[in-house]
């Protein structure tokens, strides 16, 4: 067979499916390396930092909220069941999620961790690891459709193996916050292109979850409100003065109704934490 025919045949195989096989093989190799490292750290019993111990105790304290007693009412037990416990530093979202793996009679953790404490830490880290892998799978599928193979691999390597997976080695909410912050950012970009009302609701909901995890997502939402308000003002000027009727997916009349929906969804989600903070700390904004 001529060399040219062999080259053309290999090129067709590469374009038809070979590149996806190479990409999948590279991802499986990297995931296997991360799993081996994760298992090695778990077996070695890595040193637990003070901040991890704080979140562990917060999860143990939150565990009793997951079994509400409705014999004396409905609203108070339901409000306590939602993520709300904060001391002004530790936000309630990650302790609330980690508390599902804590036993009901689990004692508070001390400087010397027990076997049950280590089990909770390992369970939380496995959950973060699985969440990261699931996100990387969806990111890989989206990147493979939009980019070339090298660009898709670079995207996954930078975001997944450069940011997410290294953070899963600690019992901290960084991975969860990164994913929620990314969801808020994606919704903000989508709402600037097409301001459907449900997108405003998603921005309010996901930004509230991000604020329940770490207090760093408010700036992004404020920037979105500022930029979208400028766009609303420009749309009002164009509609009033120039009488232009161009085709656009961004409807300026939806802006203020969307803002109300954003604020309502945000406050409903963070409401239990604000009420708890006002009651315990004297300040509704911890």
mmCIF file of C-alpha atoms in Angstrom:
data_model
loop_
_atom_site.group_PDB
_atom_site.id
_atom_site.type_symbol
_atom_site.label_atom_id
_atom_site.label_comp_id
_atom_site.label_asym_id
_atom_site.label_seq_id
_atom_site.Cartn_x
_atom_site.Cartn_y
_atom_site.Cartn_z
ATOM 1 C CA UNK A 1 0.000 0.000 0.000
ATOM 2 C CA UNK A 2 1.478 3.402 -0.939
ATOM 3 C CA UNK A 3 2.613 5.674 1.848
ATOM 4 C CA UNK A 4 0.171 8.366 0.743
ATOM 5 C CA UNK A 5 -2.800 5.992 1.009
ATOM 6 C CA UNK A 6 -1.721 4.879 4.477
ATOM 7 C CA UNK A 7 -1.420 8.490 5.560
ATOM 8 C CA UNK A 8 -4.877 9.355 4.213
ATOM 9 C CA UNK A 9 -6.370 6.283 5.910
ATOM 10 C CA UNK A 10 -4.817 7.211 9.263
ATOM 11 C CA UNK A 11 -6.016 10.797 8.842
ATOM 12 C CA UNK A 12 -9.593 9.609 8.310
ATOM 13 C CA UNK A 13 -9.378 7.397 11.401
ATOM 14 C CA UNK A 14 -8.060 10.325 13.440
ATOM 15 C CA UNK A 15 -10.798 12.688 12.287
ATOM 16 C CA UNK A 16 -13.580 10.133 12.677
ATOM 17 C CA UNK A 17 -12.802 9.026 16.213
ATOM 18 C CA UNK A 18 -9.135 8.658 16.966
ATOM 19 C CA UNK A 19 -8.803 12.095 18.561
ATOM 20 C CA UNK A 20 -11.597 11.300 21.019
ATOM 21 C CA UNK A 21 -9.860 8.039 21.949
ATOM 22 C CA UNK A 22 -6.613 9.896 22.626
ATOM 23 C CA UNK A 23 -8.400 12.538 24.661
ATOM 24 C CA UNK A 24 -10.278 9.948 26.707
ATOM 25 C CA UNK A 25 -7.084 7.937 27.301
ATOM 26 C CA UNK A 26 -5.264 11.044 28.542
ATOM 27 C CA UNK A 27 -8.108 11.925 30.898
ATOM 28 C CA UNK A 28 -8.315 8.388 32.261
ATOM 29 C CA UNK A 29 -4.566 8.409 32.886
ATOM 30 C CA UNK A 30 -4.681 11.709 34.763
ATOM 31 C CA UNK A 31 -7.726 10.636 36.778
ATOM 32 C CA UNK A 32 -5.970 7.379 37.682
ATOM 33 C CA UNK A 33 -2.922 9.343 38.887
ATOM 34 C CA UNK A 34 -5.136 11.609 40.996
ATOM 35 C CA UNK A 35 -6.996 8.628 42.457
ATOM 36 C CA UNK A 36 -3.715 6.962 43.406
ATOM 37 C CA UNK A 37 -2.506 10.137 45.071
ATOM 38 C CA UNK A 38 -5.834 10.597 46.848
ATOM 39 C CA UNK A 39 -5.722 7.006 48.132
ATOM 40 C CA UNK A 40 -2.113 7.412 49.244
ATOM 41 C CA UNK A 41 -2.953 10.540 51.240
ATOM 42 C CA UNK A 42 -5.968 8.841 52.825
ATOM 43 C CA UNK A 43 -3.930 5.818 53.894
ATOM 44 C CA UNK A 44 -1.085 7.961 55.205
ATOM 45 C CA UNK A 45 -3.470 10.015 57.344
ATOM 46 C CA UNK A 46 -2.474 13.485 56.237
ATOM 47 C CA UNK A 47 -2.174 16.238 58.806
ATOM 48 C CA UNK A 48 -5.494 17.990 59.433
ATOM 49 C CA UNK A 49 -5.221 21.760 59.398
ATOM 50 C CA UNK A 50 -6.932 23.934 61.985
ATOM 51 C CA UNK A 51 -9.387 25.289 59.424
ATOM 52 C CA UNK A 52 -10.443 21.749 58.496
ATOM 53 C CA UNK A 53 -11.049 21.027 62.181
ATOM 54 C CA UNK A 54 -13.282 24.097 62.391
ATOM 55 C CA UNK A 55 -15.394 22.886 59.470
ATOM 56 C CA UNK A 56 -15.504 19.387 60.931
ATOM 57 C CA UNK A 57 -16.923 20.673 64.217
ATOM 58 C CA UNK A 58 -19.393 22.828 62.289
ATOM 59 C CA UNK A 59 -20.581 19.721 60.429
ATOM 60 C CA UNK A 60 -20.936 17.791 63.701
ATOM 61 C CA UNK A 61 -22.947 20.649 65.205
ATOM 62 C CA UNK A 62 -25.142 20.855 62.089
ATOM 63 C CA UNK A 63 -25.964 17.121 62.240
ATOM 64 C CA UNK A 64 -28.779 17.560 64.745
ATOM 65 C CA UNK A 65 -30.542 19.987 62.393
ATOM 66 C CA UNK A 66 -31.004 17.201 59.842
ATOM 67 C CA UNK A 67 -33.549 15.376 62.018
ATOM 68 C CA UNK A 68 -36.219 18.049 62.600
ATOM 69 C CA UNK A 69 -38.930 17.557 65.211
ATOM 70 C CA UNK A 70 -42.283 18.663 63.755
ATOM 71 C CA UNK A 71 -44.239 17.865 66.926
ATOM 72 C CA UNK A 72 -43.996 21.487 68.130
ATOM 73 C CA UNK A 73 -44.478 23.233 64.803
ATOM 74 C CA UNK A 74 -43.508 23.306 61.148
ATOM 75 C CA UNK A 75 -41.811 26.595 60.286
ATOM 76 C CA UNK A 76 -39.101 26.519 62.972
ATOM 77 C CA UNK A 77 -37.927 22.901 62.362
ATOM 78 C CA UNK A 78 -38.036 23.462 58.607
ATOM 79 C CA UNK A 79 -36.059 26.687 58.931
ATOM 80 C CA UNK A 80 -33.490 24.900 61.127
ATOM 81 C CA UNK A 81 -33.234 22.052 58.606
ATOM 82 C CA UNK A 82 -32.005 24.439 55.899
ATOM 83 C CA UNK A 83 -28.348 25.610 55.882
ATOM 84 C CA UNK A 84 -28.209 28.447 58.393
ATOM 85 C CA UNK A 85 -25.574 27.894 61.126
ATOM 86 C CA UNK A 86 -22.730 30.399 61.005
ATOM 87 C CA UNK A 87 -20.335 31.880 63.522
ATOM 88 C CA UNK A 88 -19.487 34.854 61.335
ATOM 89 C CA UNK A 89 -16.544 33.059 59.703
ATOM 90 C CA UNK A 90 -17.699 29.563 58.698
ATOM 91 C CA UNK A 91 -20.563 29.678 56.224
ATOM 92 C CA UNK A 92 -23.221 26.942 56.566
ATOM 93 C CA UNK A 93 -23.369 25.304 53.136
ATOM 94 C CA UNK A 94 -20.358 22.983 53.299
ATOM 95 C CA UNK A 95 -20.933 21.910 56.939
ATOM 96 C CA UNK A 96 -24.580 21.192 56.038
ATOM 97 C CA UNK A 97 -23.554 18.920 53.156
ATOM 98 C CA UNK A 98 -20.827 17.204 55.181
ATOM 99 C CA UNK A 99 -23.210 16.654 58.103
ATOM 100 C CA UNK A 100 -25.080 13.970 56.126
ATOM 101 C CA UNK A 101 -22.115 11.636 56.678
ATOM 102 C CA UNK A 102 -21.915 12.353 60.427
ATOM 103 C CA UNK A 103 -23.456 9.939 62.924
ATOM 104 C CA UNK A 104 -26.226 11.267 65.171
ATOM 105 C CA UNK A 105 -24.197 10.618 68.352
ATOM 106 C CA UNK A 106 -20.888 11.917 66.974
ATOM 107 C CA UNK A 107 -19.024 13.840 69.723
ATOM 108 C CA UNK A 108 -17.258 17.149 68.982
ATOM 109 C CA UNK A 109 -13.800 16.758 67.476
ATOM 110 C CA UNK A 110 -10.689 17.696 69.428
ATOM 111 C CA UNK A 111 -7.032 18.139 68.532
ATOM 112 C CA UNK A 112 -6.641 14.337 68.604
ATOM 113 C CA UNK A 113 -9.017 13.020 65.959
ATOM 114 C CA UNK A 114 -10.863 9.758 66.426
ATOM 115 C CA UNK A 115 -11.499 7.093 63.806
ATOM 116 C CA UNK A 116 -15.021 8.468 63.307
ATOM 117 C CA UNK A 117 -13.595 11.945 62.703
ATOM 118 C CA UNK A 118 -11.233 10.613 60.054
ATOM 119 C CA UNK A 119 -14.128 8.742 58.444
ATOM 120 C CA UNK A 120 -16.110 11.990 58.122
ATOM 121 C CA UNK A 121 -13.087 13.745 56.630
ATOM 122 C CA UNK A 122 -12.526 10.971 54.098
ATOM 123 C CA UNK A 123 -16.210 10.903 53.179
ATOM 124 C CA UNK A 124 -16.262 14.667 52.579
ATOM 125 C CA UNK A 125 -13.108 14.543 50.471
ATOM 126 C CA UNK A 126 -14.499 11.681 48.388
ATOM 127 C CA UNK A 127 -17.676 13.675 47.799
ATOM 128 C CA UNK A 128 -15.653 16.684 46.652
ATOM 129 C CA UNK A 129 -13.540 14.428 44.431
ATOM 130 C CA UNK A 130 -16.630 12.891 42.815
ATOM 131 C CA UNK A 131 -18.187 16.331 42.320
ATOM 132 C CA UNK A 132 -15.006 17.515 40.601
ATOM 133 C CA UNK A 133 -14.871 14.474 38.323
ATOM 134 C CA UNK A 134 -18.523 14.902 37.366
ATOM 135 C CA UNK A 135 -17.969 18.535 36.512
ATOM 136 C CA UNK A 136 -14.844 17.687 34.507
ATOM 137 C CA UNK A 137 -16.820 15.114 32.509
ATOM 138 C CA UNK A 138 -19.470 17.677 31.561
ATOM 139 C CA UNK A 139 -16.793 20.294 30.882
ATOM 140 C CA UNK A 140 -14.922 17.841 28.664
ATOM 141 C CA UNK A 141 -18.029 17.062 26.610
ATOM 142 C CA UNK A 142 -18.805 20.764 26.173
ATOM 143 C CA UNK A 143 -15.197 21.646 25.331
ATOM 144 C CA UNK A 144 -14.918 18.770 22.841
ATOM 145 C CA UNK A 145 -17.915 20.124 20.920
ATOM 146 C CA UNK A 146 -16.736 23.732 20.938
ATOM 147 C CA UNK A 147 -12.930 23.510 20.695
ATOM 148 C CA UNK A 148 -10.227 21.476 19.031
ATOM 149 C CA UNK A 149 -8.731 18.495 20.859
ATOM 150 C CA UNK A 150 -5.636 20.376 22.164
ATOM 151 C CA UNK A 151 -7.801 23.287 23.334
ATOM 152 C CA UNK A 152 -10.276 20.930 25.056
ATOM 153 C CA UNK A 153 -7.439 19.079 26.801
ATOM 154 C CA UNK A 154 -5.862 22.354 27.895
ATOM 155 C CA UNK A 155 -9.195 23.557 29.300
ATOM 156 C CA UNK A 156 -9.694 20.405 31.349
ATOM 157 C CA UNK A 157 -6.078 20.310 32.519
ATOM 158 C CA UNK A 158 -6.122 23.942 33.671
ATOM 159 C CA UNK A 159 -9.535 23.941 35.357
ATOM 160 C CA UNK A 160 -9.807 20.347 36.521
ATOM 161 C CA UNK A 161 -6.293 19.249 37.315
ATOM 162 C CA UNK A 162 -4.965 22.722 38.074
ATOM 163 C CA UNK A 163 -7.725 24.029 40.348
ATOM 164 C CA UNK A 164 -10.435 21.535 41.327
ATOM 165 C CA UNK A 165 -8.751 18.200 42.022
ATOM 166 C CA UNK A 166 -5.849 19.632 44.106
ATOM 167 C CA UNK A 167 -8.438 21.344 46.334
ATOM 168 C CA UNK A 168 -10.202 18.048 47.098
ATOM 169 C CA UNK A 169 -7.319 16.972 49.347
ATOM 170 C CA UNK A 170 -8.653 19.260 52.107
ATOM 171 C CA UNK A 171 -11.947 19.257 53.992
ATOM 172 C CA UNK A 172 -12.769 22.781 52.821
ATOM 173 C CA UNK A 173 -15.532 24.344 50.673
ATOM 174 C CA UNK A 174 -13.210 25.718 47.971
ATOM 175 C CA UNK A 175 -14.265 23.219 45.268
ATOM 176 C CA UNK A 176 -17.962 23.772 45.938
ATOM 177 C CA UNK A 177 -17.531 27.540 45.841
ATOM 178 C CA UNK A 178 -15.571 27.447 42.577
ATOM 179 C CA UNK A 179 -18.325 25.471 40.872
ATOM 180 C CA UNK A 180 -21.116 27.676 42.229
ATOM 181 C CA UNK A 181 -19.205 30.830 41.280
ATOM 182 C CA UNK A 182 -18.768 29.450 37.758
ATOM 183 C CA UNK A 183 -22.499 28.749 37.522
ATOM 184 C CA UNK A 184 -23.264 32.325 38.595
ATOM 185 C CA UNK A 185 -20.825 33.657 35.995
ATOM 186 C CA UNK A 186 -22.330 31.506 33.220
ATOM 187 C CA UNK A 187 -25.846 32.641 34.136
ATOM 188 C CA UNK A 188 -24.728 36.290 34.172
ATOM 189 C CA UNK A 189 -23.200 35.982 30.692
ATOM 190 C CA UNK A 190 -26.314 34.227 29.407
ATOM 191 C CA UNK A 191 -28.575 36.894 30.938
ATOM 192 C CA UNK A 192 -26.590 39.665 29.246
ATOM 193 C CA UNK A 193 -27.212 37.945 25.919
ATOM 194 C CA UNK A 194 -30.839 36.986 26.531
ATOM 195 C CA UNK A 195 -32.487 38.258 29.696
ATOM 196 C CA UNK A 196 -35.136 35.627 30.272
ATOM 197 C CA UNK A 197 -36.686 35.906 33.711
ATOM 198 C CA UNK A 198 -35.677 32.391 34.756
ATOM 199 C CA UNK A 199 -32.010 33.361 34.275
ATOM 200 C CA UNK A 200 -32.414 36.136 36.836
ATOM 201 C CA UNK A 201 -33.886 33.606 39.228
ATOM 202 C CA UNK A 202 -30.928 31.252 38.640
ATOM 203 C CA UNK A 203 -28.471 34.080 39.285
ATOM 204 C CA UNK A 204 -30.183 34.872 42.585
ATOM 205 C CA UNK A 205 -30.342 31.221 43.626
ATOM 206 C CA UNK A 206 -26.784 30.218 42.683
ATOM 207 C CA UNK A 207 -25.277 33.423 44.081
ATOM 208 C CA UNK A 208 -27.097 32.738 47.346
ATOM 209 C CA UNK A 209 -25.665 29.199 47.459
ATOM 210 C CA UNK A 210 -22.216 30.635 46.734
ATOM 211 C CA UNK A 211 -22.619 33.139 49.572
ATOM 212 C CA UNK A 212 -23.719 30.308 51.848
ATOM 213 C CA UNK A 213 -20.392 28.660 50.980
ATOM 214 C CA UNK A 214 -17.916 31.567 50.967
ATOM 215 C CA UNK A 215 -18.604 35.328 51.100
ATOM 216 C CA UNK A 216 -17.037 36.230 47.746
ATOM 217 C CA UNK A 217 -19.760 36.078 45.089
ATOM 218 C CA UNK A 218 -21.497 39.370 45.879
ATOM 219 C CA UNK A 219 -19.063 41.433 43.797
ATOM 220 C CA UNK A 220 -19.861 39.455 40.640
ATOM 221 C CA UNK A 221 -23.613 39.949 41.131
ATOM 222 C CA UNK A 222 -23.165 43.690 41.739
ATOM 223 C CA UNK A 223 -21.121 43.996 38.542
ATOM 224 C CA UNK A 224 -23.842 42.133 36.644
ATOM 225 C CA UNK A 225 -26.533 44.435 38.044
ATOM 226 C CA UNK A 226 -24.486 47.507 37.055
ATOM 227 C CA UNK A 227 -23.763 46.285 33.512
ATOM 228 C CA UNK A 228 -27.306 45.071 32.865
ATOM 229 C CA UNK A 229 -28.718 48.365 34.173
ATOM 230 C CA UNK A 230 -26.494 50.256 31.734
ATOM 231 C CA UNK A 231 -27.814 48.050 28.957
ATOM 232 C CA UNK A 232 -31.383 48.694 30.102
ATOM 233 C CA UNK A 233 -30.715 52.442 30.052
ATOM 234 C CA UNK A 234 -29.257 52.250 26.560
ATOM 235 C CA UNK A 235 -32.220 50.164 25.375
ATOM 236 C CA UNK A 236 -34.615 52.734 26.847
ATOM 237 C CA UNK A 237 -32.787 55.570 25.085
ATOM 238 C CA UNK A 238 -32.775 53.752 21.751
ATOM 239 C CA UNK A 239 -36.464 52.843 22.046
ATOM 240 C CA UNK A 240 -37.517 56.379 23.083
ATOM 241 C CA UNK A 241 -35.349 58.618 20.918
ATOM 242 C CA UNK A 242 -34.242 56.697 17.857
ATOM 243 C CA UNK A 243 -37.345 54.504 17.419
ATOM 244 C CA UNK A 244 -35.169 51.637 16.195
ATOM 245 C CA UNK A 245 -36.659 48.158 16.070
ATOM 246 C CA UNK A 246 -33.623 45.953 15.679
ATOM 247 C CA UNK A 247 -33.704 42.232 16.355
ATOM 248 C CA UNK A 248 -32.317 41.329 19.789
ATOM 249 C CA UNK A 249 -32.836 38.614 22.384
ATOM 250 C CA UNK A 250 -32.328 41.090 25.240
ATOM 251 C CA UNK A 251 -35.652 42.727 26.154
ATOM 252 C CA UNK A 252 -35.134 45.915 28.155
ATOM 253 C CA UNK A 253 -38.660 45.725 29.601
ATOM 254 C CA UNK A 254 -37.703 42.522 31.479
ATOM 255 C CA UNK A 255 -34.877 44.175 33.395
ATOM 256 C CA UNK A 256 -36.529 45.473 36.560
ATOM 257 C CA UNK A 257 -38.871 42.507 36.910
ATOM 258 C CA UNK A 258 -35.807 40.295 36.564
ATOM 259 C CA UNK A 259 -33.986 42.309 39.228
ATOM 260 C CA UNK A 260 -36.901 41.808 41.628
ATOM 261 C CA UNK A 261 -36.880 38.075 40.886
ATOM 262 C CA UNK A 262 -33.105 37.934 41.454
ATOM 263 C CA UNK A 263 -33.347 39.636 44.845
ATOM 264 C CA UNK A 264 -36.311 37.519 45.945
ATOM 265 C CA UNK A 265 -34.628 34.216 45.023
ATOM 266 C CA UNK A 266 -31.427 35.333 46.727
ATOM 267 C CA UNK A 267 -33.091 36.438 49.967
ATOM 268 C CA UNK A 268 -35.304 33.345 50.197
ATOM 269 C CA UNK A 269 -32.226 31.113 49.934
ATOM 270 C CA UNK A 270 -30.009 33.016 52.399
ATOM 271 C CA UNK A 271 -32.898 34.001 54.674
ATOM 272 C CA UNK A 272 -32.353 31.255 57.302
ATOM 273 C CA UNK A 273 -28.672 32.203 57.648
ATOM 274 C CA UNK A 274 -29.509 35.910 57.960
ATOM 275 C CA UNK A 275 -32.120 35.206 60.645
ATOM 276 C CA UNK A 276 -29.733 32.948 62.575
ATOM 277 C CA UNK A 277 -26.937 35.513 62.319
ATOM 278 C CA UNK A 278 -29.230 38.290 63.556
ATOM 279 C CA UNK A 279 -30.360 36.154 66.507
ATOM 280 C CA UNK A 280 -26.956 34.824 67.564
ATOM 281 C CA UNK A 281 -24.513 37.509 66.456
ATOM 282 C CA UNK A 282 -26.689 40.613 66.449
ATOM 283 C CA UNK A 283 -25.900 41.293 62.790
ATOM 284 C CA UNK A 284 -27.871 39.959 59.842
ATOM 285 C CA UNK A 285 -24.844 40.223 57.530
ATOM 286 C CA UNK A 286 -22.113 37.954 58.947
#
